[in-house]
């Protein structure tokens, strides 16, 4: 079975406070985007999980979230199977785009279909919450407000399609570090962390504060994007390191992408994509 596993961007991410279990309560408006990994899942009689990914930097052992998803499906349903999972990676890792979480959710959706377990979105979201905070969102893969640790999903929709440019510098930000550093981090002077408004949406990311303190290229990229005439809004997605801009159109986003590579150098990864309207 083959599925697309879309990336996400957090249009806004507010941290409400630290919880007793060490996680943080948040309120985040998240949307799937057209950039996607390609997942294949083949099952046979037996018991085991093998993952193959075309990107050698991605772990192919039991620590891969897609392998964890297959094992969680087995624990939940009691069904024994041998799974071979293939991942064609298009979404960079450590990017704040949810690639690993989306791959895991796609494996759950595939197994529910292959074994006709009829767990459906509600049942799969519960299994997904054991895998990672972002995984439940990728079960329905529609624009949604994410609350709690990330497991409370309230679907929403936007009045129009959103054209996006993604820029990722050649380093990753570790999510656990960004959350841990959040409460003690400070705002860098001269950097605008404020709410940006476009259409009927508000854009802000509380994880910019810790990420910008350590990775000082990120606020430079944000300011540069905001100064481009085609960009309406620019900020970081999730815990970074991807910065994204809402652009007037896909062709406008492509023009800014070319200029970004001229400006920041060819080690910057870029993608032009859109979020559903
Ligand atoms: O749930 P997930 O494994 O994706 O989260 C990675 C790390 O990010 C957690 O171990 C935790 O340190 C932090 N986190 C958090 N609060 C959240 C989500 C993630 O503190 N709501």
PDB file of C-alpha atoms and ligand atoms in Angstrom:
ATOM      1  CA  UNK A   1       0.000   0.000   0.000  1.00  0.00           C
ATOM      2  CA  UNK A   2       1.344   3.452  -0.937  1.00  0.00           C
ATOM      3  CA  UNK A   3       0.460   6.729   0.815  1.00  0.00           C
ATOM      4  CA  UNK A   4       1.608  10.327   0.835  1.00  0.00           C
ATOM      5  CA  UNK A   5       2.743  11.599   4.247  1.00  0.00           C
ATOM      6  CA  UNK A   6       2.432  15.410   4.149  1.00  0.00           C
ATOM      7  CA  UNK A   7       4.569  17.882   6.091  1.00  0.00           C
ATOM      8  CA  UNK A   8       2.965  20.519   8.328  1.00  0.00           C
ATOM      9  CA  UNK A   9       3.616  24.112   9.262  1.00  0.00           C
ATOM     10  CA  UNK A  10       2.543  25.739  12.504  1.00  0.00           C
ATOM     11  CA  UNK A  11       0.913  29.012  11.468  1.00  0.00           C
ATOM     12  CA  UNK A  12       0.863  29.878  15.153  1.00  0.00           C
ATOM     13  CA  UNK A  13       2.275  28.157  18.222  1.00  0.00           C
ATOM     14  CA  UNK A  14       1.609  29.478  21.719  1.00  0.00           C
ATOM     15  CA  UNK A  15       3.042  27.748  24.791  1.00  0.00           C
ATOM     16  CA  UNK A  16       0.634  28.034  27.691  1.00  0.00           C
ATOM     17  CA  UNK A  17       2.913  26.572  30.380  1.00  0.00           C
ATOM     18  CA  UNK A  18       4.882  23.572  31.607  1.00  0.00           C
ATOM     19  CA  UNK A  19       2.963  20.513  32.845  1.00  0.00           C
ATOM     20  CA  UNK A  20       3.690  18.147  35.710  1.00  0.00           C
ATOM     21  CA  UNK A  21       4.649  15.402  33.189  1.00  0.00           C
ATOM     22  CA  UNK A  22       7.421  17.595  31.722  1.00  0.00           C
ATOM     23  CA  UNK A  23       5.552  18.368  28.486  1.00  0.00           C
ATOM     24  CA  UNK A  24       4.103  21.802  27.684  1.00  0.00           C
ATOM     25  CA  UNK A  25       0.490  22.724  27.097  1.00  0.00           C
ATOM     26  CA  UNK A  26       0.151  24.474  23.794  1.00  0.00           C
ATOM     27  CA  UNK A  27      -2.297  26.019  21.399  1.00  0.00           C
ATOM     28  CA  UNK A  28      -1.207  25.753  17.793  1.00  0.00           C
ATOM     29  CA  UNK A  29      -2.855  26.299  14.421  1.00  0.00           C
ATOM     30  CA  UNK A  30      -1.372  23.649  12.147  1.00  0.00           C
ATOM     31  CA  UNK A  31      -1.908  22.891   8.484  1.00  0.00           C
ATOM     32  CA  UNK A  32      -0.750  20.063   6.235  1.00  0.00           C
ATOM     33  CA  UNK A  33       1.160  21.258   3.173  1.00  0.00           C
ATOM     34  CA  UNK A  34       1.701  19.858  -0.306  1.00  0.00           C
ATOM     35  CA  UNK A  35       5.316  18.784   0.436  1.00  0.00           C
ATOM     36  CA  UNK A  36       5.134  15.070   1.326  1.00  0.00           C
ATOM     37  CA  UNK A  37       7.146  11.902   1.939  1.00  0.00           C
ATOM     38  CA  UNK A  38       6.048   8.778   0.071  1.00  0.00           C
ATOM     39  CA  UNK A  39       5.372   5.745   2.239  1.00  0.00           C
ATOM     40  CA  UNK A  40       4.895   2.136   1.208  1.00  0.00           C
ATOM     41  CA  UNK A  41       3.737  -0.559   3.617  1.00  0.00           C
ATOM     42  CA  UNK A  42       3.789  -4.271   2.730  1.00  0.00           C
ATOM     43  CA  UNK A  43       2.750  -6.922   5.222  1.00  0.00           C
ATOM     44  CA  UNK A  44       3.071 -10.704   5.336  1.00  0.00           C
ATOM     45  CA  UNK A  45       2.734 -13.501   7.869  1.00  0.00           C
ATOM     46  CA  UNK A  46       5.397 -13.324  10.568  1.00  0.00           C
ATOM     47  CA  UNK A  47       6.463 -10.903  13.236  1.00  0.00           C
ATOM     48  CA  UNK A  48       8.942  -8.106  12.627  1.00  0.00           C
ATOM     49  CA  UNK A  49       9.315  -4.607  11.235  1.00  0.00           C
ATOM     50  CA  UNK A  50      11.889  -3.432   8.713  1.00  0.00           C
ATOM     51  CA  UNK A  51      12.251   0.174   7.589  1.00  0.00           C
ATOM     52  CA  UNK A  52      14.091   1.309   4.488  1.00  0.00           C
ATOM     53  CA  UNK A  53      14.576   5.008   3.805  1.00  0.00           C
ATOM     54  CA  UNK A  54      16.301   6.511   0.750  1.00  0.00           C
ATOM     55  CA  UNK A  55      17.928   9.137   3.018  1.00  0.00           C
ATOM     56  CA  UNK A  56      20.838   7.462   4.863  1.00  0.00           C
ATOM     57  CA  UNK A  57      20.736  10.189   7.557  1.00  0.00           C
ATOM     58  CA  UNK A  58      17.356   8.868   8.742  1.00  0.00           C
ATOM     59  CA  UNK A  59      17.568   6.019  11.308  1.00  0.00           C
ATOM     60  CA  UNK A  60      16.394   2.723   9.759  1.00  0.00           C
ATOM     61  CA  UNK A  61      16.312   0.790  13.024  1.00  0.00           C
ATOM     62  CA  UNK A  62      13.676   0.353  15.749  1.00  0.00           C
ATOM     63  CA  UNK A  63      13.984   4.025  16.751  1.00  0.00           C
ATOM     64  CA  UNK A  64      12.359   5.212  13.491  1.00  0.00           C
ATOM     65  CA  UNK A  65       8.874   6.560  14.351  1.00  0.00           C
ATOM     66  CA  UNK A  66       7.400   4.540  11.457  1.00  0.00           C
ATOM     67  CA  UNK A  67       8.714   1.311  13.070  1.00  0.00           C
ATOM     68  CA  UNK A  68       7.397   2.437  16.464  1.00  0.00           C
ATOM     69  CA  UNK A  69       3.989   3.030  14.838  1.00  0.00           C
ATOM     70  CA  UNK A  70       3.883  -0.540  13.464  1.00  0.00           C
ATOM     71  CA  UNK A  71       4.775  -1.959  16.886  1.00  0.00           C
ATOM     72  CA  UNK A  72       2.155   0.229  18.600  1.00  0.00           C
ATOM     73  CA  UNK A  73      -0.469  -1.016  16.116  1.00  0.00           C
ATOM     74  CA  UNK A  74       0.457  -4.604  17.000  1.00  0.00           C
ATOM     75  CA  UNK A  75       0.278  -3.915  20.790  1.00  0.00           C
ATOM     76  CA  UNK A  76      -3.095  -2.228  20.389  1.00  0.00           C
ATOM     77  CA  UNK A  77      -4.769  -4.786  18.107  1.00  0.00           C
ATOM     78  CA  UNK A  78      -2.914  -7.984  19.022  1.00  0.00           C
ATOM     79  CA  UNK A  79      -2.462  -8.704  15.281  1.00  0.00           C
ATOM     80  CA  UNK A  80       0.865 -10.374  14.441  1.00  0.00           C
ATOM     81  CA  UNK A  81       2.429  -9.383  11.143  1.00  0.00           C
ATOM     82  CA  UNK A  82       5.683  -8.792   9.352  1.00  0.00           C
ATOM     83  CA  UNK A  83       5.895  -5.230   7.962  1.00  0.00           C
ATOM     84  CA  UNK A  84       8.239  -3.790   5.372  1.00  0.00           C
ATOM     85  CA  UNK A  85       8.047   0.009   5.370  1.00  0.00           C
ATOM     86  CA  UNK A  86       9.631   2.092   2.615  1.00  0.00           C
ATOM     87  CA  UNK A  87      10.128   5.844   3.024  1.00  0.00           C
ATOM     88  CA  UNK A  88      11.009   8.204   0.129  1.00  0.00           C
ATOM     89  CA  UNK A  89      12.097  11.236   2.092  1.00  0.00           C
ATOM     90  CA  UNK A  90      11.162  14.662   0.773  1.00  0.00           C
ATOM     91  CA  UNK A  91      10.647  16.392   4.141  1.00  0.00           C
ATOM     92  CA  UNK A  92      13.915  17.367   5.846  1.00  0.00           C
ATOM     93  CA  UNK A  93      14.515  16.098   9.402  1.00  0.00           C
ATOM     94  CA  UNK A  94      14.914  18.334  12.449  1.00  0.00           C
ATOM     95  CA  UNK A  95      13.076  20.989  10.487  1.00  0.00           C
ATOM     96  CA  UNK A  96       9.884  21.639  12.477  1.00  0.00           C
ATOM     97  CA  UNK A  97       7.882  20.182   9.563  1.00  0.00           C
ATOM     98  CA  UNK A  98       6.752  16.978  11.321  1.00  0.00           C
ATOM     99  CA  UNK A  99       8.207  14.563   8.732  1.00  0.00           C
ATOM    100  CA  UNK A 100       8.880  11.640  11.125  1.00  0.00           C
ATOM    101  CA  UNK A 101       5.486  12.089  12.825  1.00  0.00           C
ATOM    102  CA  UNK A 102       3.679  12.128   9.479  1.00  0.00           C
ATOM    103  CA  UNK A 103       5.454   8.930   8.347  1.00  0.00           C
ATOM    104  CA  UNK A 104       4.333   7.247  11.602  1.00  0.00           C
ATOM    105  CA  UNK A 105       0.710   8.364  11.151  1.00  0.00           C
ATOM    106  CA  UNK A 106       0.720   7.104   7.538  1.00  0.00           C
ATOM    107  CA  UNK A 107       1.852   3.658   8.747  1.00  0.00           C
ATOM    108  CA  UNK A 108      -1.073   3.550  11.245  1.00  0.00           C
ATOM    109  CA  UNK A 109      -3.565   4.565   8.524  1.00  0.00           C
ATOM    110  CA  UNK A 110      -2.128   1.924   6.151  1.00  0.00           C
ATOM    111  CA  UNK A 111      -2.258  -0.897   8.733  1.00  0.00           C
ATOM    112  CA  UNK A 112      -5.849   0.008   9.720  1.00  0.00           C
ATOM    113  CA  UNK A 113      -6.796  -0.337   6.060  1.00  0.00           C
ATOM    114  CA  UNK A 114      -4.747  -3.485   5.310  1.00  0.00           C
ATOM    115  CA  UNK A 115      -6.087  -5.413   8.339  1.00  0.00           C
ATOM    116  CA  UNK A 116      -9.605  -3.901   8.104  1.00  0.00           C
ATOM    117  CA  UNK A 117      -9.507  -3.074  11.821  1.00  0.00           C
ATOM    118  CA  UNK A 118     -11.845  -0.076  11.331  1.00  0.00           C
ATOM    119  CA  UNK A 119     -10.188   1.896  14.142  1.00  0.00           C
ATOM    120  CA  UNK A 120     -10.928   5.046  12.154  1.00  0.00           C
ATOM    121  CA  UNK A 121      -9.526   8.522  12.894  1.00  0.00           C
ATOM    122  CA  UNK A 122     -10.629   8.534  16.564  1.00  0.00           C
ATOM    123  CA  UNK A 123      -9.078   5.141  17.340  1.00  0.00           C
ATOM    124  CA  UNK A 124      -5.903   5.855  15.371  1.00  0.00           C
ATOM    125  CA  UNK A 125      -5.443   9.252  17.075  1.00  0.00           C
ATOM    126  CA  UNK A 126      -5.319   7.476  20.456  1.00  0.00           C
ATOM    127  CA  UNK A 127      -2.558   5.110  19.282  1.00  0.00           C
ATOM    128  CA  UNK A 128      -0.799   8.056  17.611  1.00  0.00           C
ATOM    129  CA  UNK A 129      -0.628   9.994  20.895  1.00  0.00           C
ATOM    130  CA  UNK A 130       1.623   7.236  22.330  1.00  0.00           C
ATOM    131  CA  UNK A 131       4.113   7.776  19.500  1.00  0.00           C
ATOM    132  CA  UNK A 132       4.631  11.553  19.673  1.00  0.00           C
ATOM    133  CA  UNK A 133       2.848  14.838  20.350  1.00  0.00           C
ATOM    134  CA  UNK A 134       2.496  15.741  16.638  1.00  0.00           C
ATOM    135  CA  UNK A 135       1.401  12.306  15.386  1.00  0.00           C
ATOM    136  CA  UNK A 136      -2.404  12.580  16.091  1.00  0.00           C
ATOM    137  CA  UNK A 137      -2.617  15.667  13.833  1.00  0.00           C
ATOM    138  CA  UNK A 138      -1.337  13.622  10.864  1.00  0.00           C
ATOM    139  CA  UNK A 139      -4.113  11.021  11.135  1.00  0.00           C
ATOM    140  CA  UNK A 140      -6.738  13.399   9.694  1.00  0.00           C
ATOM    141  CA  UNK A 141      -4.187  15.670   8.004  1.00  0.00           C
ATOM    142  CA  UNK A 142      -6.550  18.653   7.776  1.00  0.00           C
ATOM    143  CA  UNK A 143      -5.964  22.202   9.109  1.00  0.00           C
ATOM    144  CA  UNK A 144      -6.605  22.074  12.859  1.00  0.00           C
ATOM    145  CA  UNK A 145      -6.114  23.676  16.241  1.00  0.00           C
ATOM    146  CA  UNK A 146      -3.833  21.474  18.331  1.00  0.00           C
ATOM    147  CA  UNK A 147      -4.164  21.754  22.108  1.00  0.00           C
ATOM    148  CA  UNK A 148      -3.049  19.924  25.242  1.00  0.00           C
ATOM    149  CA  UNK A 149       0.300  18.257  24.560  1.00  0.00           C
ATOM    150  CA  UNK A 150      -0.714  18.193  20.898  1.00  0.00           C
ATOM    151  CA  UNK A 151      -3.158  15.291  21.087  1.00  0.00           C
ATOM    152  CA  UNK A 152      -6.380  17.379  21.169  1.00  0.00           C
ATOM    153  CA  UNK A 153      -7.263  18.074  17.538  1.00  0.00           C
ATOM    154  CA  UNK A 154     -10.048  20.442  16.459  1.00  0.00           C
ATOM    155  CA  UNK A 155     -10.312  20.612  12.631  1.00  0.00           C
ATOM    156  CA  UNK A 156     -10.799  24.055  11.091  1.00  0.00           C
ATOM    157  CA  UNK A 157     -10.513  25.515   7.593  1.00  0.00           C
ATOM    158  CA  UNK A 158      -9.109  28.580   5.912  1.00  0.00           C
ATOM    159  CA  UNK A 159     -10.927  30.970   3.651  1.00  0.00           C
ATOM    160  CA  UNK A 160      -8.262  30.655   0.932  1.00  0.00           C
ATOM    161  CA  UNK A 161      -5.379  28.509  -0.296  1.00  0.00           C
ATOM    162  CA  UNK A 162      -2.020  29.678   1.144  1.00  0.00           C
ATOM    163  CA  UNK A 163       1.137  29.809  -1.032  1.00  0.00           C
ATOM    164  CA  UNK A 164       4.241  29.124   1.038  1.00  0.00           C
ATOM    165  CA  UNK A 165       7.999  29.350   0.682  1.00  0.00           C
ATOM    166  CA  UNK A 166      10.021  27.179   3.084  1.00  0.00           C
ATOM    167  CA  UNK A 167      13.693  27.963   3.836  1.00  0.00           C
ATOM    168  CA  UNK A 168      15.799  25.648   5.976  1.00  0.00           C
ATOM    169  CA  UNK A 169      19.406  26.395   6.910  1.00  0.00           C
ATOM    170  CA  UNK A 170      21.854  23.462   6.974  1.00  0.00           C
ATOM    171  CA  UNK A 171      21.364  22.732  10.681  1.00  0.00           C
ATOM    172  CA  UNK A 172      18.563  21.202  12.726  1.00  0.00           C
ATOM    173  CA  UNK A 173      17.005  22.301  16.031  1.00  0.00           C
ATOM    174  CA  UNK A 174      16.343  19.549  18.622  1.00  0.00           C
ATOM    175  CA  UNK A 175      12.714  19.810  19.768  1.00  0.00           C
ATOM    176  CA  UNK A 176      13.301  18.669  23.405  1.00  0.00           C
ATOM    177  CA  UNK A 177      16.036  21.307  23.748  1.00  0.00           C
ATOM    178  CA  UNK A 178      13.815  24.119  22.374  1.00  0.00           C
ATOM    179  CA  UNK A 179      10.975  23.340  24.814  1.00  0.00           C
ATOM    180  CA  UNK A 180      13.396  22.975  27.748  1.00  0.00           C
ATOM    181  CA  UNK A 181      15.064  26.293  27.013  1.00  0.00           C
ATOM    182  CA  UNK A 182      11.737  28.150  26.383  1.00  0.00           C
ATOM    183  CA  UNK A 183      11.002  29.376  29.941  1.00  0.00           C
ATOM    184  CA  UNK A 184      14.454  30.901  30.528  1.00  0.00           C
ATOM    185  CA  UNK A 185      15.100  32.234  27.041  1.00  0.00           C
ATOM    186  CA  UNK A 186      15.037  35.953  26.346  1.00  0.00           C
ATOM    187  CA  UNK A 187      14.136  38.067  23.323  1.00  0.00           C
ATOM    188  CA  UNK A 188      17.106  39.306  21.278  1.00  0.00           C
ATOM    189  CA  UNK A 189      17.169  43.093  20.954  1.00  0.00           C
ATOM    190  CA  UNK A 190      15.985  44.371  17.586  1.00  0.00           C
ATOM    191  CA  UNK A 191      14.189  41.131  16.644  1.00  0.00           C
ATOM    192  CA  UNK A 192      10.422  41.250  16.032  1.00  0.00           C
ATOM    193  CA  UNK A 193       8.651  38.282  17.663  1.00  0.00           C
ATOM    194  CA  UNK A 194       5.220  39.977  17.562  1.00  0.00           C
ATOM    195  CA  UNK A 195       1.949  38.678  16.139  1.00  0.00           C
ATOM    196  CA  UNK A 196       1.635  39.116  12.350  1.00  0.00           C
ATOM    197  CA  UNK A 197      -1.789  39.265  10.728  1.00  0.00           C
ATOM    198  CA  UNK A 198      -2.817  38.217   7.220  1.00  0.00           C
ATOM    199  CA  UNK A 199      -6.298  37.408   5.885  1.00  0.00           C
ATOM    200  CA  UNK A 200      -8.228  36.387   9.018  1.00  0.00           C
ATOM    201  CA  UNK A 201      -5.231  34.585  10.566  1.00  0.00           C
ATOM    202  CA  UNK A 202      -2.705  35.451  13.297  1.00  0.00           C
ATOM    203  CA  UNK A 203       0.870  34.177  13.065  1.00  0.00           C
ATOM    204  CA  UNK A 204       3.249  33.879  16.038  1.00  0.00           C
ATOM    205  CA  UNK A 205       5.638  31.230  17.407  1.00  0.00           C
ATOM    206  CA  UNK A 206       6.754  31.156  21.072  1.00  0.00           C
ATOM    207  CA  UNK A 207       9.590  28.715  20.237  1.00  0.00           C
ATOM    208  CA  UNK A 208      11.338  31.430  18.195  1.00  0.00           C
ATOM    209  CA  UNK A 209      12.667  32.869  21.452  1.00  0.00           C
ATOM    210  CA  UNK A 210      14.871  29.880  22.456  1.00  0.00           C
ATOM    211  CA  UNK A 211      15.717  28.955  18.839  1.00  0.00           C
ATOM    212  CA  UNK A 212      16.806  32.490  17.829  1.00  0.00           C
ATOM    213  CA  UNK A 213      19.021  32.856  20.937  1.00  0.00           C
ATOM    214  CA  UNK A 214      21.183  29.875  19.921  1.00  0.00           C
ATOM    215  CA  UNK A 215      20.823  29.924  16.103  1.00  0.00           C
ATOM    216  CA  UNK A 216      21.280  33.581  15.246  1.00  0.00           C
ATOM    217  CA  UNK A 217      20.958  33.040  11.482  1.00  0.00           C
ATOM    218  CA  UNK A 218      17.235  32.322  12.018  1.00  0.00           C
ATOM    219  CA  UNK A 219      16.165  35.871  13.012  1.00  0.00           C
ATOM    220  CA  UNK A 220      18.292  37.190  10.123  1.00  0.00           C
ATOM    221  CA  UNK A 221      16.353  34.920   7.735  1.00  0.00           C
ATOM    222  CA  UNK A 222      13.045  36.026   9.245  1.00  0.00           C
ATOM    223  CA  UNK A 223      13.852  39.725   8.833  1.00  0.00           C
ATOM    224  CA  UNK A 224      15.098  39.127   5.265  1.00  0.00           C
ATOM    225  CA  UNK A 225      11.899  37.266   4.315  1.00  0.00           C
ATOM    226  CA  UNK A 226       9.733  39.986   5.842  1.00  0.00           C
ATOM    227  CA  UNK A 227      11.552  42.607   3.781  1.00  0.00           C
ATOM    228  CA  UNK A 228      10.750  40.854   0.464  1.00  0.00           C
ATOM    229  CA  UNK A 229       7.838  42.569  -1.304  1.00  0.00           C
ATOM    230  CA  UNK A 230       6.175  39.221  -2.219  1.00  0.00           C
ATOM    231  CA  UNK A 231       6.088  38.001   1.424  1.00  0.00           C
ATOM    232  CA  UNK A 232       3.062  38.806   3.571  1.00  0.00           C
ATOM    233  CA  UNK A 233       4.180  37.043   6.752  1.00  0.00           C
ATOM    234  CA  UNK A 234       7.351  35.178   7.835  1.00  0.00           C
ATOM    235  CA  UNK A 235       8.186  33.106  10.900  1.00  0.00           C
ATOM    236  CA  UNK A 236       9.559  29.790  12.144  1.00  0.00           C
ATOM    237  CA  UNK A 237       7.607  26.510  11.957  1.00  0.00           C
ATOM    238  CA  UNK A 238       7.409  24.360  15.116  1.00  0.00           C
ATOM    239  CA  UNK A 239      10.763  24.170  16.875  1.00  0.00           C
ATOM    240  CA  UNK A 240      12.596  25.043  13.614  1.00  0.00           C
ATOM    241  CA  UNK A 241      14.883  25.240  11.858  1.00  0.00           C
ATOM    242  CA  UNK A 242      12.536  25.880   8.890  1.00  0.00           C
ATOM    243  CA  UNK A 243      11.455  29.476   8.344  1.00  0.00           C
ATOM    244  CA  UNK A 244       8.393  29.940   6.146  1.00  0.00           C
ATOM    245  CA  UNK A 245       6.803  32.858   4.351  1.00  0.00           C
ATOM    246  CA  UNK A 246       3.237  33.331   3.177  1.00  0.00           C
ATOM    247  CA  UNK A 247       3.584  34.669  -0.374  1.00  0.00           C
ATOM    248  CA  UNK A 248       1.228  36.372  -2.795  1.00  0.00           C
ATOM    249  CA  UNK A 249       1.280  33.355  -5.155  1.00  0.00           C
ATOM    250  CA  UNK A 250       3.323  30.257  -6.003  1.00  0.00           C
ATOM    251  CA  UNK A 251       5.242  32.167  -8.682  1.00  0.00           C
ATOM    252  CA  UNK A 252       6.011  34.916  -6.150  1.00  0.00           C
ATOM    253  CA  UNK A 253       7.282  32.231  -3.732  1.00  0.00           C
ATOM    254  CA  UNK A 254       9.501  30.779  -6.506  1.00  0.00           C
ATOM    255  CA  UNK A 255      10.978  34.233  -7.207  1.00  0.00           C
ATOM    256  CA  UNK A 256      11.813  34.733  -3.505  1.00  0.00           C
ATOM    257  CA  UNK A 257      13.294  31.205  -3.366  1.00  0.00           C
ATOM    258  CA  UNK A 258      15.777  32.051  -6.167  1.00  0.00           C
ATOM    259  CA  UNK A 259      16.709  35.298  -4.400  1.00  0.00           C
ATOM    260  CA  UNK A 260      17.104  33.489  -1.043  1.00  0.00           C
ATOM    261  CA  UNK A 261      19.669  31.088  -2.532  1.00  0.00           C
ATOM    262  CA  UNK A 262      21.575  34.036  -4.061  1.00  0.00           C
ATOM    263  CA  UNK A 263      21.498  35.810  -0.694  1.00  0.00           C
ATOM    264  CA  UNK A 264      22.135  32.968   1.812  1.00  0.00           C
ATOM    265  CA  UNK A 265      24.043  30.521  -0.423  1.00  0.00           C
ATOM    266  CA  UNK A 266      23.252  27.145  -1.921  1.00  0.00           C
ATOM    267  CA  UNK A 267      23.431  25.278   1.428  1.00  0.00           C
ATOM    268  CA  UNK A 268      19.938  26.637   2.158  1.00  0.00           C
ATOM    269  CA  UNK A 269      17.155  24.106   1.383  1.00  0.00           C
ATOM    270  CA  UNK A 270      14.049  25.638  -0.171  1.00  0.00           C
ATOM    271  CA  UNK A 271      10.593  24.408  -1.172  1.00  0.00           C
ATOM    272  CA  UNK A 272       7.579  26.106  -2.707  1.00  0.00           C
ATOM    273  CA  UNK A 273       4.295  24.542  -1.662  1.00  0.00           C
ATOM    274  CA  UNK A 274       0.785  25.351  -0.529  1.00  0.00           C
ATOM    275  CA  UNK A 275      -1.675  24.760   2.263  1.00  0.00           C
ATOM    276  CA  UNK A 276      -5.281  23.808   1.412  1.00  0.00           C
ATOM    277  CA  UNK A 277      -7.896  26.551   1.270  1.00  0.00           C
TER     278      UNK A 277
HETATM  279  O1  LIG B   1       6.152  14.229  21.756  1.00  0.00           O
HETATM  280  P1  LIG B   1       7.449  14.374  21.060  1.00  0.00           P
HETATM  281  O2  LIG B   1       8.348  13.174  21.262  1.00  0.00           O
HETATM  282  O3  LIG B   1       7.357  14.742  19.629  1.00  0.00           O
HETATM  283  O4  LIG B   1       8.152  15.606  21.749  1.00  0.00           O
HETATM  284  C1  LIG B   1       9.546  15.797  21.727  1.00  0.00           C
HETATM  285  C2  LIG B   1       9.946  16.563  22.956  1.00  0.00           C
HETATM  286  O5  LIG B   1       9.458  17.909  22.869  1.00  0.00           O
HETATM  287  C3  LIG B   1       9.368  16.026  24.250  1.00  0.00           C
HETATM  288  O6  LIG B   1      10.203  15.051  24.802  1.00  0.00           O
HETATM  289  C4  LIG B   1       9.322  17.260  25.118  1.00  0.00           C
HETATM  290  O7  LIG B   1      10.595  17.504  25.646  1.00  0.00           O
HETATM  291  C5  LIG B   1       9.009  18.369  24.129  1.00  0.00           C
HETATM  292  N1  LIG B   1       7.575  18.709  24.050  1.00  0.00           N
HETATM  293  C6  LIG B   1       6.995  19.397  25.089  1.00  0.00           C
HETATM  294  N2  LIG B   1       5.665  19.720  25.016  1.00  0.00           N
HETATM  295  C7  LIG B   1       4.921  19.373  23.958  1.00  0.00           C
HETATM  296  C8  LIG B   1       5.501  18.673  22.880  1.00  0.00           C
HETATM  297  C9  LIG B   1       6.829  18.353  22.954  1.00  0.00           C
HETATM  298  O8  LIG B   1       7.654  19.735  26.078  1.00  0.00           O
HETATM  299  N3  LIG B   1       3.640  19.719  23.907  1.00  0.00           N
END
